[in-house]
CSV table of C-alpha atoms in Angstrom, one decimal:
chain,number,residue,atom,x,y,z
T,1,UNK,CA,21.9,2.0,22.9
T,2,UNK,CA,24.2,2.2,19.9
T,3,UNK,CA,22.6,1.4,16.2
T,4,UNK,CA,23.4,-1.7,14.8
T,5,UNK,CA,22.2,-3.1,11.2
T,6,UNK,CA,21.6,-6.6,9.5
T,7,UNK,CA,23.7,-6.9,6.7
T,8,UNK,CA,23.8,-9.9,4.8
T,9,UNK,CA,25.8,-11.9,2.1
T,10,UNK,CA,23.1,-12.7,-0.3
T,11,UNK,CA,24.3,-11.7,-3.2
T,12,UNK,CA,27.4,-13.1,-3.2
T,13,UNK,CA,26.4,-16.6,-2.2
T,14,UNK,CA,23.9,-16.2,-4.8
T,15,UNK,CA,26.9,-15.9,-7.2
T,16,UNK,CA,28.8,-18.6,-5.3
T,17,UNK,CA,25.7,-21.2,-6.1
T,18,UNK,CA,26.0,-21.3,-9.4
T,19,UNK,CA,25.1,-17.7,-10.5
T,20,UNK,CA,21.7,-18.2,-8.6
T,21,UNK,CA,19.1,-15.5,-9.7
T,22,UNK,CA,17.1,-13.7,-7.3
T,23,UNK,CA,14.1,-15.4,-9.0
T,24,UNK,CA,15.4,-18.8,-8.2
T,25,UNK,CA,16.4,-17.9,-4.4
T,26,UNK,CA,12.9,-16.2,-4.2
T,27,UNK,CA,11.0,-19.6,-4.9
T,28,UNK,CA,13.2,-21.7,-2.5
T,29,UNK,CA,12.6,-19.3,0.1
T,30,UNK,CA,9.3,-19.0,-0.6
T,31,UNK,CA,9.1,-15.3,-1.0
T,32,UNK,CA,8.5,-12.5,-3.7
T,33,UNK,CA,11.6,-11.8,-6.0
T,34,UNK,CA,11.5,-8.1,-4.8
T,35,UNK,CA,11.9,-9.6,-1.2
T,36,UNK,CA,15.4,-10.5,-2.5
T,37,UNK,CA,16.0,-7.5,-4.2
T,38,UNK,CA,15.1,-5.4,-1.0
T,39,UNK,CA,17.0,-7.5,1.3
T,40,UNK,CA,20.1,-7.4,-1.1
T,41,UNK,CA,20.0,-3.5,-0.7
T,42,UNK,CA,19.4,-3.9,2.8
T,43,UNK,CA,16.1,-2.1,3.1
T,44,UNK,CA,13.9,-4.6,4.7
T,45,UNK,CA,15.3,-7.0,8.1
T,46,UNK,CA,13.4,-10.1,7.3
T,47,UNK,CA,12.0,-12.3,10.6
T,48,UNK,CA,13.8,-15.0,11.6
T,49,UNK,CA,11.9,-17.7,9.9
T,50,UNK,CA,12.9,-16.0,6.3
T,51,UNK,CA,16.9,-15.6,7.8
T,52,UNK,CA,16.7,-19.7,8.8
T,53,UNK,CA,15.1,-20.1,5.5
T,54,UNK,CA,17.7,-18.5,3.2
T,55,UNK,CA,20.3,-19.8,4.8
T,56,UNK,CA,19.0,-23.6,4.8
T,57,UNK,CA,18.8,-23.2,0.4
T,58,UNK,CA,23.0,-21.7,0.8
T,59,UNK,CA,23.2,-24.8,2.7
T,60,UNK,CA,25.1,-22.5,5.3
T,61,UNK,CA,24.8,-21.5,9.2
T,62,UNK,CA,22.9,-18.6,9.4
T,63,UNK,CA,25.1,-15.9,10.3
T,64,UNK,CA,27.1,-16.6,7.3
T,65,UNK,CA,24.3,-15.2,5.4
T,66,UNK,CA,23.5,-12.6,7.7
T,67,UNK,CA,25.6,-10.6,10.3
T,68,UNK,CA,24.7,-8.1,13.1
T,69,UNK,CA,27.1,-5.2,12.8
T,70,UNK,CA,27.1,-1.5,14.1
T,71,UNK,CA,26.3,1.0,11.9
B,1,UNK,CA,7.5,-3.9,-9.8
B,2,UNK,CA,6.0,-6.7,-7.2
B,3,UNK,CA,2.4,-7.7,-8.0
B,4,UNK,CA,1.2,-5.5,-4.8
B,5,UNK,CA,2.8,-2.8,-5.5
B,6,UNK,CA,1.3,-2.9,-9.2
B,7,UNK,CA,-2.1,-3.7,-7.5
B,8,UNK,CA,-1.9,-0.6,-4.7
B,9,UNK,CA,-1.0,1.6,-7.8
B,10,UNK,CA,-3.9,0.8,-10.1
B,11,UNK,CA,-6.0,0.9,-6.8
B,12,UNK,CA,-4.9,5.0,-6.3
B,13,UNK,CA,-5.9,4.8,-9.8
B,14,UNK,CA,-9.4,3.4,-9.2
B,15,UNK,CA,-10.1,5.2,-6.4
B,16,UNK,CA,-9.4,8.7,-7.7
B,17,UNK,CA,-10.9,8.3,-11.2
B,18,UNK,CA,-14.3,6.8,-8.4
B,19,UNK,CA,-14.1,10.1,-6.9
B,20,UNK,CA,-13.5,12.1,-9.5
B,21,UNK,CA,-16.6,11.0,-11.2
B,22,UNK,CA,-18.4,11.0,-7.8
B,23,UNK,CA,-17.7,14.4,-7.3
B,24,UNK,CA,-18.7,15.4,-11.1
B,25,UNK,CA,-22.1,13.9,-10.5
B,26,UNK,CA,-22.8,15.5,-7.6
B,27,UNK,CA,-20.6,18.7,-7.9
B,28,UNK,CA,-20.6,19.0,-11.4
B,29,UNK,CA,-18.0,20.1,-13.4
B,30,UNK,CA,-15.7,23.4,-12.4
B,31,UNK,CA,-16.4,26.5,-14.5
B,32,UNK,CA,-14.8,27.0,-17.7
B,33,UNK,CA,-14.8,22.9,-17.7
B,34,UNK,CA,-18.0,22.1,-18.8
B,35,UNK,CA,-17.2,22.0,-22.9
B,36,UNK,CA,-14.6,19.3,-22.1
B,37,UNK,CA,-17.2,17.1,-19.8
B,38,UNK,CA,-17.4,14.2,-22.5
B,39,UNK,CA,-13.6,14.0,-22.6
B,40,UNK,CA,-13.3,14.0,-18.7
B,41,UNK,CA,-15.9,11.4,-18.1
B,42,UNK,CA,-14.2,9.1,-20.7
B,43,UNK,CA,-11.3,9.7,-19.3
B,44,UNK,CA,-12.5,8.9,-16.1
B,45,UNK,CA,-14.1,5.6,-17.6
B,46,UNK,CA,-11.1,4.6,-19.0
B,47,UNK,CA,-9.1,4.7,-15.7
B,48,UNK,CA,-11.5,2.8,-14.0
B,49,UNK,CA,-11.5,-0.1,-16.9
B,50,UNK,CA,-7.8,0.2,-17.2
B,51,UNK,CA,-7.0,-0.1,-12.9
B,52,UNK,CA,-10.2,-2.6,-12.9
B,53,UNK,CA,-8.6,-5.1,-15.2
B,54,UNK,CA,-5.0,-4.6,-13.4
B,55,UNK,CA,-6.6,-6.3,-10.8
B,56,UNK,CA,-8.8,-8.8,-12.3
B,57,UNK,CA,-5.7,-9.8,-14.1
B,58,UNK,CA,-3.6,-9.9,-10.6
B,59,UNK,CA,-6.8,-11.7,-8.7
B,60,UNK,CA,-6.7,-14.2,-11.2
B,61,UNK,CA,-2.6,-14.6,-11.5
B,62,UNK,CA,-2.1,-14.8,-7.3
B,63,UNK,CA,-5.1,-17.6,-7.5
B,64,UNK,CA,-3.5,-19.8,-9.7
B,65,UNK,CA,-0.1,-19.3,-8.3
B,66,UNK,CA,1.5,-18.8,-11.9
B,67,UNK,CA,4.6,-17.1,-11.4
B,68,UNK,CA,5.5,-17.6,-7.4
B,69,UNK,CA,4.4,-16.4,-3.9
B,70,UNK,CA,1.4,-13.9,-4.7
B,71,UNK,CA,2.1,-12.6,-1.2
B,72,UNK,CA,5.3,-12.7,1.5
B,73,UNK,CA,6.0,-11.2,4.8
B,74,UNK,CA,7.2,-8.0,3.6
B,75,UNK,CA,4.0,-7.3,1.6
B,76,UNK,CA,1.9,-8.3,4.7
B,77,UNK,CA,4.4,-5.7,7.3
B,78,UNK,CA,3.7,-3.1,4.5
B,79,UNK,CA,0.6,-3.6,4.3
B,80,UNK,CA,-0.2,-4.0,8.2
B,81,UNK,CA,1.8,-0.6,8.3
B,82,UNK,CA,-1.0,0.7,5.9
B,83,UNK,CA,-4.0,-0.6,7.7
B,84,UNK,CA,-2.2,1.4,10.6
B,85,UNK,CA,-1.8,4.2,9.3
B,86,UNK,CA,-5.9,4.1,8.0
B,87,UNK,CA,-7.2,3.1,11.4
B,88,UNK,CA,-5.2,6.6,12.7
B,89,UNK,CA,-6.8,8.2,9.6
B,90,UNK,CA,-10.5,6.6,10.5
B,91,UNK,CA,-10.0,7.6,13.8
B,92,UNK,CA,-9.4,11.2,13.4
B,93,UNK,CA,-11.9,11.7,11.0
B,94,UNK,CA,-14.6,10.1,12.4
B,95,UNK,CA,-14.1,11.8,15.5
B,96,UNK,CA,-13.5,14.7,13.7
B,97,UNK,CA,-17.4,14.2,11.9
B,98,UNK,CA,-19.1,13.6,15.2
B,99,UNK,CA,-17.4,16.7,16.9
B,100,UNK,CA,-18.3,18.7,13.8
B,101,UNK,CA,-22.3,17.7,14.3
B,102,UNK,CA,-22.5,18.7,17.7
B,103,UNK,CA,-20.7,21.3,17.5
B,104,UNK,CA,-23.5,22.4,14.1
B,105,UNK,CA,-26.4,21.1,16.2
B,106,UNK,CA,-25.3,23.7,19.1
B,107,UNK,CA,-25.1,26.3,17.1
B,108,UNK,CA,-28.2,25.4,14.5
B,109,UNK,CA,-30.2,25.2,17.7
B,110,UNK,CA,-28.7,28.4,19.2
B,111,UNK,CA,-29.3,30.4,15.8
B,112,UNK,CA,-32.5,28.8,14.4
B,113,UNK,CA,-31.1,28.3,11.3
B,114,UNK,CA,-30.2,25.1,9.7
B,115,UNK,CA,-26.0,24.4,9.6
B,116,UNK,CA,-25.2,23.2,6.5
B,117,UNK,CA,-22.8,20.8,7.6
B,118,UNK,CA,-25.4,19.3,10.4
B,119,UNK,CA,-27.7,18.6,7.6
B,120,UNK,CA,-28.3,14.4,6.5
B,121,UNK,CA,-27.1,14.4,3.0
B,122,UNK,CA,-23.9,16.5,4.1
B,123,UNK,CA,-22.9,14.0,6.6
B,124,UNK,CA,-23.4,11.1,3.9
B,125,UNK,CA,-20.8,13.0,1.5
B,126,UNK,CA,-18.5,13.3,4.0
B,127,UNK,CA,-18.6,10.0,5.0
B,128,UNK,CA,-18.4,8.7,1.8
B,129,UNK,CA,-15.2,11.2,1.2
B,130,UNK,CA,-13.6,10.0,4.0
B,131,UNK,CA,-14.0,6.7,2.9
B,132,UNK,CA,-12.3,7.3,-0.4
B,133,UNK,CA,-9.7,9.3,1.1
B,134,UNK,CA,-9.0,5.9,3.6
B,135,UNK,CA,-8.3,4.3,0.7
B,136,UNK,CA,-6.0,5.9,-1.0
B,137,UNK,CA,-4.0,6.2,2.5
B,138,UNK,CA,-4.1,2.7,2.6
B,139,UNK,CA,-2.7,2.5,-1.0
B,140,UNK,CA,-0.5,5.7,-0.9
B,141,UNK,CA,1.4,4.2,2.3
B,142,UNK,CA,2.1,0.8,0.4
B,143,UNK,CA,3.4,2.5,-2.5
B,144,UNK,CA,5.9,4.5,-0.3
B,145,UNK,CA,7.0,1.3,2.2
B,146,UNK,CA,7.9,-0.3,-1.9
B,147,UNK,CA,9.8,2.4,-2.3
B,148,UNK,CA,11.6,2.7,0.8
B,149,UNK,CA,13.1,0.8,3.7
B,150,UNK,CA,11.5,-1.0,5.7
């Protein structure tokens, strides 16, 4: 089976919404501000709830926030 | 810094300044040491008041919810990873402790003599040792999912 990642747009849509900080995106989501931070530097895959979540405050479809790519 | 990750540091701290002055009392102090004992069991004192108001502060912050989510899913995967990896740790050792007695008992009863480590109070200090070391496996293993992915 070939490797694939989740990579994900965050921090650019952040920017795109006003300059949004990872503070701000943390308490819509509902999660820690290092949550953000971690999934900005792609060390943590977050479930699928947090994905729907993050992508509902963008006000985007979901894998416009995050994609499924091969390593 | 996330507020668990502060609170699994000051709890390494807490935990090895418990020990440390666990093992003083009963061990005493090395050789060579025992002129600086007042300066090592403040020391100690003050870890354990500095790491013990860390986490009244944090109890009392995550309660009232000042500042955001006390806790999300990645602090509760880290720190099921670390409950994990103490349950191996328990495991192991436990196992380890109950091997160790038979195998002393055998060998007490075989010689006559009395194997230290088959003695009561023995047992109790490892126990409590291997409680102390669970701990700081459970904190040592948060610290390094913080630090790494995940």
């Amino acid at each position: 089976m070939e490797d694939y990642r989740i990579e994900n747009n965050i921090r650019v849509l952040r920017f795109q919404n006003g300059e949004m900080t990872q503070e701000e995106l943390a308490r819509m989501a509902g999660v820690t501000r290092q949550t953000i931070n971690a999934l900005e530097a792609a060390k943590y895959a977050p479930s699928l709830e947090l994905a729907f979540r993050i992508a509902k405050v963008f006000e985007v479809p979901l894998e416009s926030v995050f994609q499924y790519t091969r390593k | 810094m996330s507020r668990n990750e502060i609170y699994a540091w000051s709890s390494i701290g807490l935990t090895l300044a418990v020990f440390g002055y666990y093992l003083v009392s009963i061990f005493g102090l090395p050789a060579g040491l025992e002129n600086y004992s007042g300066q090592i069991i403040g020391l100690i004192w003050k870890v354990i008041g500095i790491a013990f108001l860390i986490q009244l502060v944090l109890d009392l912050l995550n309660s009232t919810k000042v500042g955001g989510v006390a806790k999300d899913e990645r602090d509760m995967k880290i720190e099921s990873k670390a409950f994990r990896n103490v349950y191996y740790f328990l495991m192991v050792a436990i196992v380890s402790l109950v091997a160790n007695l038979l195998i002393s008992d055998y060998i007490s009863e075989a010689s006559g003599q009395a194997h230290l480590l088959s003695l009561p109070f023995m047992t109790f200090h490892i126990l409590v040792t291997i409680l102390f070391i669970a701990i700081l496996v459970k904190s040592g293993t948060q610290v390094f999912y913080y630090n790494r992915e995940i």
